[in-house]
C-alpha positions as protocol buffer text, in pm:
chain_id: "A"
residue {
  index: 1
  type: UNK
  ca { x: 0 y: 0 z: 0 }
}
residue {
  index: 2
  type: UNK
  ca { x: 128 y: 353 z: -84 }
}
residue {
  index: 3
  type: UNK
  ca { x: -1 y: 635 z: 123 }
}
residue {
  index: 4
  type: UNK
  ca { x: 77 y: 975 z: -38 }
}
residue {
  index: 5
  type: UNK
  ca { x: 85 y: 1292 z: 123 }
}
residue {
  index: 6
  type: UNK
  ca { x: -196 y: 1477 z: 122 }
}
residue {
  index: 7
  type: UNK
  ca { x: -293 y: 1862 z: 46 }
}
residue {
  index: 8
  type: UNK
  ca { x: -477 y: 2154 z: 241 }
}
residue {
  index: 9
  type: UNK
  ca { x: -786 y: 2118 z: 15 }
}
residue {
  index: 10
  type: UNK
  ca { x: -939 y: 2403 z: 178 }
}
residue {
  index: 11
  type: UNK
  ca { x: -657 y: 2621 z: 182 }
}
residue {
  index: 12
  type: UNK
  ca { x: -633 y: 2596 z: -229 }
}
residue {
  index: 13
  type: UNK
  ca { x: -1013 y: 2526 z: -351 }
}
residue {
  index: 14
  type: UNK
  ca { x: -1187 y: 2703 z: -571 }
}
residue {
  index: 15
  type: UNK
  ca { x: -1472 y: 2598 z: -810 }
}
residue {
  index: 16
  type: UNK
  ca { x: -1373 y: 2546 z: -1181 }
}
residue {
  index: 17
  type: UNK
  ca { x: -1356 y: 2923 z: -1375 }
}
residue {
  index: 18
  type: UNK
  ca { x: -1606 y: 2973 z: -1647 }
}
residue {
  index: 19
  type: UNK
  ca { x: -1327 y: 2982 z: -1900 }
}
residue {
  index: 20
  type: UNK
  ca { x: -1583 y: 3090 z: -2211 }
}
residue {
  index: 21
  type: UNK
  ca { x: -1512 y: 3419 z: -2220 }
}
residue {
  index: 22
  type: UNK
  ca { x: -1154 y: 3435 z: -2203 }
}
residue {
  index: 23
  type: UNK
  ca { x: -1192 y: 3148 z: -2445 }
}
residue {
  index: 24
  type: UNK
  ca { x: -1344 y: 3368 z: -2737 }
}
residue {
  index: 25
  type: UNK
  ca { x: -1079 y: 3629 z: -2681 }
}
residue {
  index: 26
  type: UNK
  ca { x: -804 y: 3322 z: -2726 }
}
residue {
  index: 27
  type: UNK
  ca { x: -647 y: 3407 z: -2375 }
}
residue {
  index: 28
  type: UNK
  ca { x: -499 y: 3173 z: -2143 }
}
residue {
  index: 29
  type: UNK
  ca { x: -250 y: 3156 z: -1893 }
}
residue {
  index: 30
  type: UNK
  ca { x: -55 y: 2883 z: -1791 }
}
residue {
  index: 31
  type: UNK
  ca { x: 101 y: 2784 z: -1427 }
}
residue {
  index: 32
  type: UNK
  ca { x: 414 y: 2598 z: -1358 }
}
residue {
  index: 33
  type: UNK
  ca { x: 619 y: 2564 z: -1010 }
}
residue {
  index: 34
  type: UNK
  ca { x: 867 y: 2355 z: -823 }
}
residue {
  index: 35
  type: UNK
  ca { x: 1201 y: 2375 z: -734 }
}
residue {
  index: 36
  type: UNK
  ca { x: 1439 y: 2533 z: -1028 }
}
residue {
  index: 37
  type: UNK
  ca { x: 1615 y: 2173 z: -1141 }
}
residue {
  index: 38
  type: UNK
  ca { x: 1630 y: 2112 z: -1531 }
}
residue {
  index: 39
  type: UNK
  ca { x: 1440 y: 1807 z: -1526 }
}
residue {
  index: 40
  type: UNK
  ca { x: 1100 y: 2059 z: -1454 }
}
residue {
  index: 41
  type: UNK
  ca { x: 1099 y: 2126 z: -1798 }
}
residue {
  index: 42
  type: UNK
  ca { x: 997 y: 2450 z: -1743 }
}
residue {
  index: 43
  type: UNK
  ca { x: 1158 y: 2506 z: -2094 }
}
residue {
  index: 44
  type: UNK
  ca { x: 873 y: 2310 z: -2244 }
}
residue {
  index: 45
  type: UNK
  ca { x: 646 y: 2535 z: -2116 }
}
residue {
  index: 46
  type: UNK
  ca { x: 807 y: 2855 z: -2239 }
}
residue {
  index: 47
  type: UNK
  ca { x: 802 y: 2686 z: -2603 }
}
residue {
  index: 48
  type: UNK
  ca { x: 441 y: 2600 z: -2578 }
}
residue {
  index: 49
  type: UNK
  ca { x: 360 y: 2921 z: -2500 }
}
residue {
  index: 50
  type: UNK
  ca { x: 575 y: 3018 z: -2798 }
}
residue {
  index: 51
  type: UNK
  ca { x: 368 y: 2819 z: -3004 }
}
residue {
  index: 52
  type: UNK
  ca { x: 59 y: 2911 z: -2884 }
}
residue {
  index: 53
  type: UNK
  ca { x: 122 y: 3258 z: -2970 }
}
residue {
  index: 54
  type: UNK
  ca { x: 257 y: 3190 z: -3323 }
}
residue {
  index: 55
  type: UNK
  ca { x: -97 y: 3020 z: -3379 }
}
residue {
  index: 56
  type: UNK
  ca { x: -223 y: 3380 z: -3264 }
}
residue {
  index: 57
  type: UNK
  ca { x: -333 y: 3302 z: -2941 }
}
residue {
  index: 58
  type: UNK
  ca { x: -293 y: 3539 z: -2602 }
}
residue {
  index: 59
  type: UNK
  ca { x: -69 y: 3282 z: -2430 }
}
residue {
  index: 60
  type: UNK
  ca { x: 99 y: 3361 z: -2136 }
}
residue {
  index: 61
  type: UNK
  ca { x: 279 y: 3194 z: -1824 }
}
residue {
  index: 62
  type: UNK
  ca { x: 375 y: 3242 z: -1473 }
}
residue {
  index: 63
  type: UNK
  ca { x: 652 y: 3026 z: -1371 }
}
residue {
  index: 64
  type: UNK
  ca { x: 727 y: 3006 z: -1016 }
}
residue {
  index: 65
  type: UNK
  ca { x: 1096 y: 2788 z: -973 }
}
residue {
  index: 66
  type: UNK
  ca { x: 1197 y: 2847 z: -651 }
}
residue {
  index: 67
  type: UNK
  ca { x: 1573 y: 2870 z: -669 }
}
residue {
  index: 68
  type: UNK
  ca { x: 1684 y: 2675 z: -346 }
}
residue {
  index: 69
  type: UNK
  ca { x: 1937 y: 2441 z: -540 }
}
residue {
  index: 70
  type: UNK
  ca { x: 2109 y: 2723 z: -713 }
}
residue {
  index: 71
  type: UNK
  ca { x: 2077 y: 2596 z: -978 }
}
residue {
  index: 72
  type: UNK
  ca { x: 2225 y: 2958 z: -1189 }
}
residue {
  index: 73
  type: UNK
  ca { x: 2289 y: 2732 z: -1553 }
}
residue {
  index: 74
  type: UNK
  ca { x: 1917 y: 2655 z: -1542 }
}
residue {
  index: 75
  type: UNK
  ca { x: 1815 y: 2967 z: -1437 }
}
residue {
  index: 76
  type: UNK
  ca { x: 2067 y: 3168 z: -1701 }
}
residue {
  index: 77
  type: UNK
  ca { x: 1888 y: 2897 z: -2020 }
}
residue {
  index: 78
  type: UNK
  ca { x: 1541 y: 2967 z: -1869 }
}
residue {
  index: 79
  type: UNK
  ca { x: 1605 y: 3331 z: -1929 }
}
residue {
  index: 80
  type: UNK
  ca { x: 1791 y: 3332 z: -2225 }
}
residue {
  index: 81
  type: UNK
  ca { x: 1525 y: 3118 z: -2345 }
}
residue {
  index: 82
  type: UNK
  ca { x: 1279 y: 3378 z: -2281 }
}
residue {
  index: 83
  type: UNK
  ca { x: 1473 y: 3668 z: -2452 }
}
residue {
  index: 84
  type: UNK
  ca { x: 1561 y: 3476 z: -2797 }
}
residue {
  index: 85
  type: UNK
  ca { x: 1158 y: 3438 z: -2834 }
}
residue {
  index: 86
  type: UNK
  ca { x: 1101 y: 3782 z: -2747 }
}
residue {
  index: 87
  type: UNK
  ca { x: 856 y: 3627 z: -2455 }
}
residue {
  index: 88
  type: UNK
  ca { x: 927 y: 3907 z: -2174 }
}
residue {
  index: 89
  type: UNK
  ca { x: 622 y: 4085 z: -2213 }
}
residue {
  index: 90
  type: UNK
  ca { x: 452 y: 3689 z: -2194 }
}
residue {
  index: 91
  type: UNK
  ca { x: 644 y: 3455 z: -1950 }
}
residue {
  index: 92
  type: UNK
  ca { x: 682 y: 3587 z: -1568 }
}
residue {
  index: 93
  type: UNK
  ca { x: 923 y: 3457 z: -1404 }
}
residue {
  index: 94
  type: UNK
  ca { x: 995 y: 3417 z: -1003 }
}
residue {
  index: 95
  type: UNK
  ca { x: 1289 y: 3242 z: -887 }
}
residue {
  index: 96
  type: UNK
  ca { x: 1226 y: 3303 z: -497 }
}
residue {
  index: 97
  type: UNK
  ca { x: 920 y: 3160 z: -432 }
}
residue {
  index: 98
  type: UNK
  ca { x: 568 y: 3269 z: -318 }
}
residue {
  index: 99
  type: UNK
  ca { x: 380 y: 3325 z: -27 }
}
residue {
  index: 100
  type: UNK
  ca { x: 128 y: 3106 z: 42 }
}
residue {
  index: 101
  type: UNK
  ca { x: -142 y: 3418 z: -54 }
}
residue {
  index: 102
  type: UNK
  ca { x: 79 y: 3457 z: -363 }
}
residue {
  index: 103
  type: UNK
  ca { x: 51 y: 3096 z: -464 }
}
residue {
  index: 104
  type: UNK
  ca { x: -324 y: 3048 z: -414 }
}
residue {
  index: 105
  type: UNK
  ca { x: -374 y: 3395 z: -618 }
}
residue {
  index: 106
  type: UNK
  ca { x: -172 y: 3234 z: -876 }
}
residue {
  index: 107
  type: UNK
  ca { x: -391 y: 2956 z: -932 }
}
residue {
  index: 108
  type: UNK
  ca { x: -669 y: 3218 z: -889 }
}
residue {
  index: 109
  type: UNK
  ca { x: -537 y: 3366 z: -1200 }
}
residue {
  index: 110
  type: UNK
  ca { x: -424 y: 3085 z: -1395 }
}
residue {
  index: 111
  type: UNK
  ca { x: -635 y: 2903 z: -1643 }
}
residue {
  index: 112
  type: UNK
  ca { x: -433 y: 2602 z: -1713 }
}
residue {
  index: 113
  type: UNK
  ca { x: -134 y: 2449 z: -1489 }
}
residue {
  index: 114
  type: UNK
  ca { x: 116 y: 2262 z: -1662 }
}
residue {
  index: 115
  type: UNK
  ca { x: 374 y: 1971 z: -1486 }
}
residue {
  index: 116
  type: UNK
  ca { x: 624 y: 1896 z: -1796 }
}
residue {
  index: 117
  type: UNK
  ca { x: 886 y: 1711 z: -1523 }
}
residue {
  index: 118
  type: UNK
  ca { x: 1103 y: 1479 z: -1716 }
}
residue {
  index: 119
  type: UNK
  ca { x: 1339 y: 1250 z: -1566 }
}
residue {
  index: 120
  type: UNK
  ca { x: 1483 y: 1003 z: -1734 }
}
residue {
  index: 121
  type: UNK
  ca { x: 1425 y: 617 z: -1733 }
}
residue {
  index: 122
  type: UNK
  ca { x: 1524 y: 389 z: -1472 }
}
residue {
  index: 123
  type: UNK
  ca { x: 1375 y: 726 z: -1297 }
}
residue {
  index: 124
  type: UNK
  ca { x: 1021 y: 851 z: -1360 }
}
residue {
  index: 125
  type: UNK
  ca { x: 888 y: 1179 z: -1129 }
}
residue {
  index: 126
  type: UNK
  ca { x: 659 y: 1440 z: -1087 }
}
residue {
  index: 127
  type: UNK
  ca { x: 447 y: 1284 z: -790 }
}
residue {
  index: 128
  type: UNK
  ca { x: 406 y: 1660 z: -718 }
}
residue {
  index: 129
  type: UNK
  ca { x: 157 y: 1783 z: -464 }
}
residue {
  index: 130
  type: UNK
  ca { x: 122 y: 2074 z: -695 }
}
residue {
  index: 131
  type: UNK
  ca { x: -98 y: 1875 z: -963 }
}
residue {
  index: 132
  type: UNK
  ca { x: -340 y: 1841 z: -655 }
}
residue {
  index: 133
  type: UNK
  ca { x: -341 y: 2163 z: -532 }
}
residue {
  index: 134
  type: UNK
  ca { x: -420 y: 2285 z: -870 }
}
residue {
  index: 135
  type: UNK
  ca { x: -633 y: 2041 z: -923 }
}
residue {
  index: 136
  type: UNK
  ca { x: -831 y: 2186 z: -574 }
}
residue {
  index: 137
  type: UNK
  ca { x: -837 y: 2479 z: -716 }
}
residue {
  index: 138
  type: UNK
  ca { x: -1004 y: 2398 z: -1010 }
}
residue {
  index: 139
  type: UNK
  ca { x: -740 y: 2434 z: -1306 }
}
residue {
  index: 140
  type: UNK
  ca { x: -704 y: 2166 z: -1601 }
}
residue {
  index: 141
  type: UNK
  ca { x: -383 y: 2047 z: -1516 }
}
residue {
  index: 142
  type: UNK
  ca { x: -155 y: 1880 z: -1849 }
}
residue {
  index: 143
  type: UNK
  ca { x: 120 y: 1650 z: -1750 }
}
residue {
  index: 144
  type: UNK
  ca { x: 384 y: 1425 z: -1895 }
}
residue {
  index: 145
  type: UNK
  ca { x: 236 y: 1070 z: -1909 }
}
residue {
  index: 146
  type: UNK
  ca { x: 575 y: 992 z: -1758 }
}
residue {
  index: 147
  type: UNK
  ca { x: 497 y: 1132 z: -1422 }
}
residue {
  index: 148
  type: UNK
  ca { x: 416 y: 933 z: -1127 }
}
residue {
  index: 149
  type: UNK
  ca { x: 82 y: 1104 z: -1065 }
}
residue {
  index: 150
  type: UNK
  ca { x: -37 y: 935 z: -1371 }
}
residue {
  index: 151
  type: UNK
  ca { x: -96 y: 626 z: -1145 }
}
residue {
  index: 152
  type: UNK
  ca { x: -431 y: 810 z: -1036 }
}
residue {
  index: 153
  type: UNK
  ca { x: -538 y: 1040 z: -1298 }
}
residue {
  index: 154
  type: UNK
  ca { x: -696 y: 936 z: -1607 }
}
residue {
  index: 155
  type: UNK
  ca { x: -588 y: 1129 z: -1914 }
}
residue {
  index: 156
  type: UNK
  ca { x: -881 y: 1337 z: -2078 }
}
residue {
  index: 157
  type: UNK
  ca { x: -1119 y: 1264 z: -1785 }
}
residue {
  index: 158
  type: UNK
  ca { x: -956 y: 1455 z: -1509 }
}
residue {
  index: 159
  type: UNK
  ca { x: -578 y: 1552 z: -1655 }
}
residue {
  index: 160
  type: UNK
  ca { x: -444 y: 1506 z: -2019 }
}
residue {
  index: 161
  type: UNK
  ca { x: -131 y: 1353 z: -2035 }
}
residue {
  index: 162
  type: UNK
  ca { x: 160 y: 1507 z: -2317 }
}
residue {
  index: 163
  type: UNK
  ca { x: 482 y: 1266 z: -2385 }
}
residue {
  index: 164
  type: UNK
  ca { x: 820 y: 1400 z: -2220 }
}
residue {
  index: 165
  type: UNK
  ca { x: 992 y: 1707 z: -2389 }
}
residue {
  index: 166
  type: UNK
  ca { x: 672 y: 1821 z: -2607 }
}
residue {
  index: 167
  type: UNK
  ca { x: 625 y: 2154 z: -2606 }
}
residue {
  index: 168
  type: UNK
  ca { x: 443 y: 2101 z: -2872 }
}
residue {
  index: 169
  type: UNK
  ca { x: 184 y: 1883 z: -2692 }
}
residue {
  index: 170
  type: UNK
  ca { x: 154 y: 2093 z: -2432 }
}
residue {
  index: 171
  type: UNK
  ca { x: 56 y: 2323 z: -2666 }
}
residue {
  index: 172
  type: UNK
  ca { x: -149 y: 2137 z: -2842 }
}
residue {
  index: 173
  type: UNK
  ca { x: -356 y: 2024 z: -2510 }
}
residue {
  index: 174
  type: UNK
  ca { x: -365 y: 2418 z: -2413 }
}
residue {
  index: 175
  type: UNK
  ca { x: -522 y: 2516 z: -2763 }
}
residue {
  index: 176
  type: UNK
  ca { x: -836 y: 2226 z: -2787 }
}
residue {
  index: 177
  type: UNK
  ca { x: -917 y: 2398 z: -2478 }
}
residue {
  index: 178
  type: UNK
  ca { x: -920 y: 2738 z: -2571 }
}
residue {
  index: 179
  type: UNK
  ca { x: -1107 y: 2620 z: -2904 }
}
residue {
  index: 180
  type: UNK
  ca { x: -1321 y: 2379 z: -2713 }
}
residue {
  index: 181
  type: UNK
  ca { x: -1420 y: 2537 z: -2373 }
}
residue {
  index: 182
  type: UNK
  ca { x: -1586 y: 2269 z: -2265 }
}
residue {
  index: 183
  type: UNK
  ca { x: -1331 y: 2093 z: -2279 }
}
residue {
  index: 184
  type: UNK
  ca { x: -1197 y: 2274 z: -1958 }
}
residue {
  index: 185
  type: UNK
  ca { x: -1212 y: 2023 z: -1677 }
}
């Protein structure tokens, strides 16, 4: 028997957003956090967002990498990654951490959150209480069918799943439900 940690679902709920309207204007805005490390992907994200707004829509994304491994290489690509696609006015980034009000008003004002956590065979992650939380607070969440939490979610009934290092799938995923609001779990 495995017995995962649990979350605070009071401290993060909120009921799912009526996503229509921002729909029809082709505006989203995706969420990604965890620890800085390079197997968060968070790379993946910035490109999806890339391609999202190369397809015309209003993509944006707050990424929240708390920097507590000092990790500076990752952090230098991340923002390099940023600048060479012109994103600054589109991708927020914050390498210190949240509060915990900051954190639950980012989910407030997040449509979509994204885990794109990649770690290569024998080692699969991405567990990651943060799926949950987001979960709680009623965002689709997209992760790579790699990641442990996979065990319990279903993909298209209450996550959809992307393969490892697809930007492109993530962006993909991101777009049906901007076309399709209903789609919007």
């Amino acid at each position: 028997v495995i017995i995962r940690a649990g979350i605070n679902f009071d401290n993060f709920y909120a009921p799912i957003k009526n996503f229509s309207e921002k729909a029809k204007n082709k505006s989203v805005r995706l969420l990604a956090l965890g620890a800085l490390n390079p197997y968060r992907r968070y790379d993946n994200v910035i490109m999806a967002v890339a391609d999202l707004r190369k397809q015309g829509y209003d993509a944006r994304a707050l990424i929240i990498a708390n920097h507590i491994w000092h990790e500076d290489e990752c952090k230098a690509a991340l923002i390099s990654l940023v600048k060479s696609n012109h994103l600054e006015e589109a991708i927020d980034l914050k390498f210190e951490g949240v509060s915990e009000e900051e954190l639950r008003r980012a989910y407030r004002e997040s449509d979509v959150f994204v885990q794109a956590v990649y770690v290569p065979p024998p080692s699969n992650h991405g567990w990651g209480l943060v799926n949950f939380e987001a979960m709680a607070a009623g965002l689709p969440v997209v992760l790579c069918r790699t990641a442990t939490a996979t065990e319990v979610l279903k993909d298209g009934e209450n996550a959809f799943f992307v393969d490892p290092l697809s930007p492109e799938q993530i962006a993909q995923k991101v777009k049906a439900m901007v076309d399709s609001p209903e789609l919007y779990m």
